[in-house]
mmCIF file of C-alpha atoms in Angstrom:
data_model
loop_
_atom_site.group_PDB
_atom_site.id
_atom_site.type_symbol
_atom_site.label_atom_id
_atom_site.label_comp_id
_atom_site.label_asym_id
_atom_site.label_seq_id
_atom_site.Cartn_x
_atom_site.Cartn_y
_atom_site.Cartn_z
ATOM 1 C CA MET A 1 74.015 64.182 110.915
ATOM 2 C CA GLY A 2 73.183 67.784 111.892
ATOM 3 C CA SER A 3 74.823 71.132 111.241
ATOM 4 C CA GLN A 4 78.334 72.073 112.260
ATOM 5 C CA ASN A 5 76.941 74.312 115.007
ATOM 6 C CA GLN A 6 75.278 71.420 116.789
ATOM 7 C CA PRO A 7 77.163 69.183 119.239
ATOM 8 C CA GLN A 8 78.700 66.252 117.387
ATOM 9 C CA LEU A 9 79.806 62.744 118.247
ATOM 10 C CA PRO A 10 83.173 62.075 116.544
ATOM 11 C CA LEU A 11 82.991 60.080 113.298
ATOM 12 C CA ILE A 12 86.085 57.922 112.727
ATOM 13 C CA ASP A 13 86.823 56.368 109.336
ATOM 14 C CA PHE A 14 87.904 52.712 109.566
ATOM 15 C CA THR A 15 87.633 52.208 105.791
ATOM 16 C CA ASN A 16 90.976 53.912 105.103
ATOM 17 C CA GLU A 17 93.353 51.415 103.454
ATOM 18 C CA ASN A 18 96.303 53.219 105.109
ATOM 19 C CA LEU A 19 94.935 52.430 108.583
ATOM 20 C CA LYS A 20 97.547 49.829 109.466
ATOM 21 C CA PRO A 21 99.483 49.386 112.741
ATOM 22 C CA GLY A 22 102.645 51.458 112.845
ATOM 23 C CA THR A 23 101.579 54.007 110.230
ATOM 24 C CA ASP A 24 101.071 57.707 110.966
ATOM 25 C CA THR A 25 97.377 57.263 110.146
ATOM 26 C CA TRP A 26 97.115 54.469 112.720
ATOM 27 C CA VAL A 27 98.881 56.453 115.455
ATOM 28 C CA SER A 28 96.773 59.567 114.901
ATOM 29 C CA THR A 29 93.552 57.513 114.803
ATOM 30 C CA CYS A 30 94.529 55.834 118.102
ATOM 31 C CA GLN A 31 94.567 59.268 119.727
ATOM 32 C CA VAL A 32 91.210 60.221 118.196
ATOM 33 C CA VAL A 33 89.648 56.959 119.452
ATOM 34 C CA ARG A 34 91.002 57.501 122.955
ATOM 35 C CA SER A 35 89.913 61.157 123.061
ATOM 36 C CA ALA A 36 86.401 60.302 121.862
ATOM 37 C CA LEU A 37 86.032 57.576 124.485
ATOM 38 C CA GLU A 38 87.388 59.807 127.260
ATOM 39 C CA ASP A 39 85.126 62.695 126.235
ATOM 40 C CA HIS A 40 81.852 60.947 125.421
ATOM 41 C CA GLY A 41 82.317 57.254 126.179
ATOM 42 C CA GLY A 42 81.900 56.472 122.498
ATOM 43 C CA PHE A 43 82.109 57.479 118.835
ATOM 44 C CA LEU A 44 80.700 56.678 115.414
ATOM 45 C CA ALA A 45 82.675 54.284 113.247
ATOM 46 C CA LEU A 46 82.527 54.207 109.469
ATOM 47 C CA TYR A 47 83.142 50.514 108.772
ATOM 48 C CA ASP A 48 82.446 48.731 105.488
ATOM 49 C CA LYS A 49 83.689 45.182 106.117
ATOM 50 C CA VAL A 50 80.144 43.875 106.677
ATOM 51 C CA GLY A 51 78.894 43.208 103.160
ATOM 52 C CA SER A 52 75.343 44.066 102.138
ATOM 53 C CA GLN A 53 74.402 40.390 101.789
ATOM 54 C CA ILE A 54 75.482 39.550 105.364
ATOM 55 C CA TYR A 55 73.972 42.781 106.704
ATOM 56 C CA ASN A 56 70.558 42.164 105.119
ATOM 57 C CA SER A 57 70.713 38.489 106.038
ATOM 58 C CA VAL A 58 71.240 39.072 109.774
ATOM 59 C CA TYR A 59 68.380 41.577 109.977
ATOM 60 C CA SER A 60 66.105 39.203 108.089
ATOM 61 C CA ALA A 61 67.110 36.449 110.525
ATOM 62 C CA MET A 62 66.380 38.674 113.539
ATOM 63 C CA GLU A 63 62.930 39.561 112.218
ATOM 64 C CA LYS A 64 62.067 35.873 111.966
ATOM 65 C CA LEU A 65 63.398 35.265 115.488
ATOM 66 C CA PHE A 66 61.249 38.020 116.978
ATOM 67 C CA ASP A 67 58.223 36.643 115.095
ATOM 68 C CA LEU A 68 58.399 33.458 117.200
ATOM 69 C CA SER A 69 56.010 33.035 120.121
ATOM 70 C CA ILE A 70 56.824 34.593 123.489
ATOM 71 C CA GLU A 71 56.968 31.095 124.968
ATOM 72 C CA THR A 72 59.624 30.058 122.456
ATOM 73 C CA LYS A 73 61.709 33.223 122.832
ATOM 74 C CA ARG A 74 61.717 32.767 126.612
ATOM 75 C CA LYS A 75 63.327 29.326 126.413
ATOM 76 C CA LYS A 76 66.553 29.051 128.378
ATOM 77 C CA THR A 77 69.556 29.328 126.094
ATOM 78 C CA THR A 78 72.416 29.948 128.541
ATOM 79 C CA GLU A 79 73.408 29.742 132.198
ATOM 80 C CA LYS A 80 74.918 33.230 132.031
ATOM 81 C CA PRO A 81 72.981 35.961 133.893
ATOM 82 C CA ILE A 82 70.800 38.445 131.930
ATOM 83 C CA PHE A 83 71.663 36.899 128.557
ATOM 84 C CA SER A 84 68.238 35.474 127.828
ATOM 85 C CA TYR A 85 65.161 37.023 126.243
ATOM 86 C CA SER A 86 64.030 40.374 127.622
ATOM 87 C CA GLY A 87 60.681 41.947 126.845
ATOM 88 C CA GLN A 88 57.063 42.403 127.884
ATOM 89 C CA ARG A 89 58.166 45.006 130.457
ATOM 90 C CA SER A 90 55.561 47.542 131.544
ATOM 91 C CA GLU A 91 58.062 50.411 131.862
ATOM 92 C CA ILE A 92 59.332 49.926 128.270
ATOM 93 C CA PRO A 93 56.506 48.090 126.465
ATOM 94 C CA LEU A 94 57.902 48.712 122.962
ATOM 95 C CA TYR A 95 61.188 46.918 123.687
ATOM 96 C CA GLU A 96 62.296 43.316 123.113
ATOM 97 C CA SER A 97 65.797 41.864 123.091
ATOM 98 C CA VAL A 98 67.441 38.492 122.460
ATOM 99 C CA ALA A 99 71.046 37.413 123.005
ATOM 100 C CA ILE A 100 73.185 34.763 121.315
ATOM 101 C CA MET A 101 76.225 33.740 123.367
ATOM 102 C CA ASN A 102 79.542 33.160 121.592
ATOM 103 C CA PRO A 103 78.283 34.044 118.094
ATOM 104 C CA LEU A 104 81.804 33.572 116.698
ATOM 105 C CA SER A 105 81.297 29.820 117.075
ATOM 106 C CA ILE A 106 79.084 28.261 114.415
ATOM 107 C CA GLU A 107 78.462 25.345 116.797
ATOM 108 C CA ASP A 108 77.111 27.665 119.515
ATOM 109 C CA CYS A 109 75.010 29.524 116.950
ATOM 110 C CA GLN A 110 73.544 26.169 115.886
ATOM 111 C CA LYS A 111 72.821 25.218 119.522
ATOM 112 C CA TYR A 112 70.892 28.450 120.030
ATOM 113 C CA THR A 113 69.087 27.995 116.725
ATOM 114 C CA HIS A 114 68.043 24.433 117.611
ATOM 115 C CA ILE A 115 66.398 25.689 120.815
ATOM 116 C CA MET A 116 64.410 28.296 118.876
ATOM 117 C CA TRP A 117 63.765 26.080 115.829
ATOM 118 C CA PRO A 118 63.989 22.371 116.763
ATOM 119 C CA GLU A 119 63.359 21.552 113.099
ATOM 120 C CA GLY A 120 66.464 23.574 112.179
ATOM 121 C CA ASN A 121 67.180 26.953 110.603
ATOM 122 C CA ASP A 122 70.585 27.073 108.894
ATOM 123 C CA HIS A 123 69.935 30.581 107.568
ATOM 124 C CA PHE A 124 69.741 31.981 111.095
ATOM 125 C CA SER A 125 72.853 30.338 112.516
ATOM 126 C CA GLU A 126 74.955 31.089 109.422
ATOM 127 C CA SER A 127 73.785 34.720 109.264
ATOM 128 C CA VAL A 128 74.512 35.419 112.930
ATOM 129 C CA ASN A 129 77.913 33.724 112.756
ATOM 130 C CA SER A 130 78.982 35.549 109.567
ATOM 131 C CA TYR A 131 77.861 38.947 110.891
ATOM 132 C CA ALA A 132 79.633 38.507 114.230
ATOM 133 C CA LYS A 133 82.876 37.418 112.534
ATOM 134 C CA GLN A 134 82.898 40.559 110.382
ATOM 135 C CA LEU A 135 82.031 42.887 113.245
ATOM 136 C CA VAL A 136 84.513 41.454 115.756
ATOM 137 C CA GLU A 137 87.329 42.731 113.528
ATOM 138 C CA LEU A 138 86.244 46.293 114.378
ATOM 139 C CA ASP A 139 86.070 45.346 118.061
ATOM 140 C CA HIS A 140 89.674 44.095 117.953
ATOM 141 C CA ILE A 141 90.944 47.181 116.116
ATOM 142 C CA VAL A 142 89.320 49.599 118.576
ATOM 143 C CA LYS A 143 90.678 47.715 121.581
ATOM 144 C CA ARG A 144 94.170 47.491 120.124
ATOM 145 C CA MET A 145 94.120 51.231 119.459
ATOM 146 C CA LEU A 146 92.989 51.939 122.999
ATOM 147 C CA PHE A 147 95.673 49.765 124.560
ATOM 148 C CA GLU A 148 98.364 51.303 122.356
ATOM 149 C CA SER A 149 97.243 54.881 123.007
ATOM 150 C CA TYR A 150 97.701 54.270 126.744
ATOM 151 C CA GLY A 151 101.092 52.665 126.162
ATOM 152 C CA LEU A 152 99.982 49.300 127.537
ATOM 153 C CA ASP A 153 101.950 46.137 126.825
ATOM 154 C CA ARG A 154 100.941 44.141 123.717
ATOM 155 C CA LYS A 155 100.689 40.999 125.850
ATOM 156 C CA LYS A 156 98.002 42.697 127.959
ATOM 157 C CA PHE A 157 95.983 43.341 124.822
ATOM 158 C CA GLU A 158 96.346 39.764 123.601
ATOM 159 C CA SER A 159 95.479 38.371 127.045
ATOM 160 C CA SER A 160 92.391 40.581 127.144
ATOM 161 C CA LEU A 161 91.151 39.252 123.790
ATOM 162 C CA GLU A 162 91.775 35.654 124.829
ATOM 163 C CA SER A 163 89.601 36.047 127.919
ATOM 164 C CA THR A 164 86.778 37.941 126.169
ATOM 165 C CA ASP A 165 83.264 36.523 125.829
ATOM 166 C CA TYR A 166 81.079 37.913 123.037
ATOM 167 C CA VAL A 167 77.311 38.241 122.814
ATOM 168 C CA LEU A 168 75.304 39.255 119.761
ATOM 169 C CA ARG A 169 72.090 40.999 120.734
ATOM 170 C CA GLY A 170 69.104 41.698 118.535
ATOM 171 C CA TYR A 171 66.625 44.430 119.453
ATOM 172 C CA LYS A 172 63.083 45.075 118.284
ATOM 173 C CA TYR A 173 60.896 48.078 119.076
ATOM 174 C CA LYS A 174 57.199 48.018 118.273
ATOM 175 C CA ILE A 175 55.390 50.994 116.763
ATOM 176 C CA PRO A 176 53.733 52.966 119.596
ATOM 177 C CA GLN A 177 49.962 52.974 119.575
ATOM 178 C CA VAL A 178 47.884 56.159 119.805
ATOM 179 C CA GLY A 179 48.354 57.651 123.270
ATOM 180 C CA GLU A 180 51.332 55.388 124.016
ATOM 181 C CA SER A 181 54.782 56.776 124.825
ATOM 182 C CA ASN A 182 57.377 56.480 122.062
ATOM 183 C CA LEU A 183 60.151 55.747 124.567
ATOM 184 C CA GLY A 184 61.955 52.644 123.332
ATOM 185 C CA VAL A 185 64.442 52.378 126.171
ATOM 186 C CA ALA A 186 65.355 54.964 128.820
ATOM 187 C CA PRO A 187 68.843 56.534 129.110
ATOM 188 C CA HIS A 188 71.309 53.939 130.353
ATOM 189 C CA SER A 189 74.834 52.588 129.937
ATOM 190 C CA ASP A 190 75.696 49.015 128.997
ATOM 191 C CA THR A 191 77.154 46.467 131.397
ATOM 192 C CA ALA A 192 79.635 45.367 128.707
ATOM 193 C CA PHE A 193 83.264 46.337 128.182
ATOM 194 C CA LEU A 194 82.609 47.469 124.603
ATOM 195 C CA THR A 195 79.411 47.587 122.542
ATOM 196 C CA ILE A 196 79.177 48.008 118.762
ATOM 197 C CA LEU A 197 75.641 48.980 117.701
ATOM 198 C CA ASN A 198 73.982 49.329 114.313
ATOM 199 C CA GLN A 199 70.407 50.457 113.718
ATOM 200 C CA LYS A 200 68.235 49.655 110.708
ATOM 201 C CA VAL A 201 65.822 52.453 111.638
ATOM 202 C CA GLU A 202 66.589 55.773 113.364
ATOM 203 C CA GLY A 203 65.862 56.462 117.031
ATOM 204 C CA LEU A 204 69.215 56.006 118.822
ATOM 205 C CA GLY A 205 70.522 58.969 120.812
ATOM 206 C CA VAL A 206 73.832 59.444 122.652
ATOM 207 C CA LYS A 207 74.454 61.838 125.535
ATOM 208 C CA LEU A 208 77.525 63.981 124.876
ATOM 209 C CA LYS A 209 79.880 65.303 127.553
ATOM 210 C CA ASP A 210 78.129 68.686 127.535
ATOM 211 C CA GLY A 211 74.798 67.024 128.322
ATOM 212 C CA GLU A 212 73.347 67.498 124.837
ATOM 213 C CA TRP A 213 71.823 64.540 122.985
ATOM 214 C CA PHE A 214 73.182 63.499 119.603
ATOM 215 C CA GLU A 215 70.937 61.548 117.215
ATOM 216 C CA VAL A 216 72.750 58.736 115.397
ATOM 217 C CA GLY A 217 72.216 58.341 111.669
ATOM 218 C CA VAL A 218 71.268 55.183 109.778
ATOM 219 C CA SER A 219 73.576 53.322 107.392
ATOM 220 C CA PRO A 220 74.800 49.729 106.921
ATOM 221 C CA SER A 221 78.349 51.077 107.384
ATOM 222 C CA LEU A 222 77.671 53.301 110.422
ATOM 223 C CA TYR A 223 78.262 51.800 113.877
ATOM 224 C CA LEU A 224 78.085 53.336 117.334
ATOM 225 C CA VAL A 225 81.070 52.157 119.396
ATOM 226 C CA MET A 226 80.494 52.567 123.146
ATOM 227 C CA GLY A 227 82.430 51.930 126.298
ATOM 228 C CA GLY A 228 80.395 50.260 129.032
ATOM 229 C CA ASP A 229 80.528 49.950 132.815
ATOM 230 C CA ALA A 230 83.414 47.469 132.626
ATOM 231 C CA MET A 231 85.518 49.914 130.618
ATOM 232 C CA MET A 232 85.034 52.473 133.390
ATOM 233 C CA VAL A 233 86.638 49.987 135.796
ATOM 234 C CA TRP A 234 89.418 49.022 133.363
ATOM 235 C CA SER A 235 90.291 52.666 132.662
ATOM 236 C CA ASN A 236 90.001 53.703 136.325
ATOM 237 C CA ASP A 237 87.284 56.255 135.446
ATOM 238 C CA ARG A 238 89.230 57.858 132.581
ATOM 239 C CA ILE A 239 86.520 56.607 130.209
ATOM 240 C CA PRO A 240 82.873 57.120 131.190
ATOM 241 C CA ALA A 241 80.250 54.543 130.274
ATOM 242 C CA CYS A 242 78.373 55.907 127.255
ATOM 243 C CA GLU A 243 74.821 56.938 128.092
ATOM 244 C CA HIS A 244 72.319 56.273 125.312
ATOM 245 C CA ARG A 245 68.565 55.963 124.729
ATOM 246 C CA VAL A 246 66.016 55.049 122.055
ATOM 247 C CA PHE A 247 62.853 56.808 120.907
ATOM 248 C CA VAL A 248 60.641 55.153 118.297
ATOM 249 C CA ASN A 249 59.734 57.910 115.843
ATOM 250 C CA SER A 250 59.099 55.749 112.794
ATOM 251 C CA LYS A 251 55.948 54.259 111.321
ATOM 252 C CA ILE A 252 57.671 50.903 110.971
ATOM 253 C CA GLU A 253 59.063 48.484 113.543
ATOM 254 C CA ARG A 254 62.605 49.343 114.600
ATOM 255 C CA TYR A 255 65.391 46.730 114.551
ATOM 256 C CA SER A 256 68.991 47.061 115.707
ATOM 257 C CA THR A 257 71.918 44.777 116.509
ATOM 258 C CA GLY A 258 74.787 44.929 118.959
ATOM 259 C CA LEU A 259 78.018 43.009 119.473
ATOM 260 C CA LEU A 260 78.940 43.209 123.161
ATOM 261 C CA SER A 261 82.132 41.997 124.845
ATOM 262 C CA TYR A 262 82.498 40.771 128.429
ATOM 263 C CA ALA A 263 85.541 39.900 130.519
ATOM 264 C CA GLY A 264 85.809 36.194 131.200
ATOM 265 C CA ASN A 265 88.504 36.723 133.847
ATOM 266 C CA ILE A 266 88.755 38.974 136.899
ATOM 267 C CA MET A 267 89.497 42.528 135.763
ATOM 268 C CA GLU A 268 91.220 45.358 137.615
ATOM 269 C CA PRO A 269 91.942 48.993 136.746
ATOM 270 C CA GLN A 270 95.134 49.114 134.697
ATOM 271 C CA GLU A 271 97.985 50.056 137.036
ATOM 272 C CA GLU A 272 99.400 52.349 134.343
ATOM 273 C CA LEU A 273 96.178 54.385 134.532
ATOM 274 C CA VAL A 274 96.374 54.943 138.296
ATOM 275 C CA ASP A 275 98.208 58.096 139.418
ATOM 276 C CA GLU A 276 97.776 61.135 141.677
ATOM 277 C CA GLU A 277 95.272 62.690 139.305
ATOM 278 C CA HIS A 278 93.435 59.364 138.920
ATOM 279 C CA PRO A 279 93.613 57.529 142.278
ATOM 280 C CA LEU A 280 92.507 53.885 142.370
ATOM 281 C CA SER A 281 88.706 53.883 142.170
ATOM 282 C CA TYR A 282 87.725 50.215 141.929
ATOM 283 C CA LYS A 283 88.348 46.839 143.521
ATOM 284 C CA PRO A 284 88.926 43.707 141.371
ATOM 285 C CA PHE A 285 85.942 43.214 139.097
ATOM 286 C CA ASP A 286 84.130 39.962 138.289
ATOM 287 C CA HIS A 287 82.037 40.705 135.206
ATOM 288 C CA TYR A 288 79.521 37.907 135.659
ATOM 289 C CA GLY A 289 79.316 38.685 139.372
ATOM 290 C CA TYR A 290 78.399 42.221 138.353
ATOM 291 C CA LEU A 291 75.702 40.971 135.985
ATOM 292 C CA ARG A 292 74.146 38.979 138.826
ATOM 293 C CA PHE A 293 74.365 42.006 141.147
ATOM 294 C CA PHE A 294 72.951 44.315 138.458
ATOM 295 C CA ILE A 295 69.378 43.055 138.824
ATOM 296 C CA THR A 296 69.293 43.046 142.647
ATOM 297 C CA GLU A 297 67.253 45.532 144.670
ATOM 298 C CA GLU A 298 70.462 47.021 146.096
ATOM 299 C CA ALA A 299 71.798 47.712 142.612
ATOM 300 C CA ILE A 300 68.556 49.198 141.319
ATOM 301 C CA LYS A 301 68.366 51.633 144.245
ATOM 302 C CA SER A 302 71.999 52.765 143.921
ATOM 303 C CA ALA A 303 73.084 55.961 142.154
ATOM 304 C CA SER A 304 75.718 53.972 140.231
ATOM 305 C CA ARG A 305 75.425 50.191 139.995
ATOM 306 C CA ILE A 306 79.060 49.715 139.011
ATOM 307 C CA LYS A 307 80.340 51.837 141.912
ATOM 308 C CA ALA A 308 77.956 50.080 144.298
ATOM 309 C CA TYR A 309 79.378 46.760 143.137
ATOM 310 C CA CYS A 310 83.131 47.368 143.145
ATOM 311 C CA GLY A 311 83.820 51.036 143.796
ATOM 312 C CA ILE A 312 86.310 52.066 146.495
#
């Protein structure tokens, strides 16, 4: 993870059995989570609820999905904007990505699977569903901690979860050929509210608040938790969207997974987070409207797509 003299991204232990709501450990961890998000837009989570069998199974399933033909992977799987296959892009030729909407539903996992494998593939749908169900527990804990650290009403937290849409993304990066750039994906922030990433092979870097880049380690129990553009709106700019990138430095293909959450309802900056020091910075925010705007020429040319969309 680097020496103590190098800039570090906070590592927060979610395996502690004493980490239960109302305990001193919970309250102190809430503050660490909030501080890490406000400072860097993200942190590393040590989380062991995803068993080795499920972990290996979902990566095996993703490899088989990416092995399908381009024609198959490009089949329409959802009406939602930007949640289909992405790849074969000249500016990032090593990169491919797929997205499964509502992976917490076994029925929706099966619908996606049937489009990719009309003959059926129970292993894929069951693996994706099991992995998402284990990982969403971390998503809920982080969000609850964030709401509590800001002193927000419990009903607001519960309402937020009820209106959340989840997407499980799989990513593949090819090995660069001789003379080819090893850039997997350029520095960017996610459009999501919260992203939880795991990588099977190294290459993921996070930009810290001092501008230095931190290289994330590899482990089945190590997850990068990142605030996205939507969290910037929700927090009224108290939390920056986490900037991250990928370089492919390995001699093997690189796979990673991400559980991303999106707001199903109109979102606004929390009124409790608006004050003289943090004046209101955003208008009401339609997440799927933003996703449609995100790929327009106006958005691409703007210095900040989220501020171009709903900034005041």
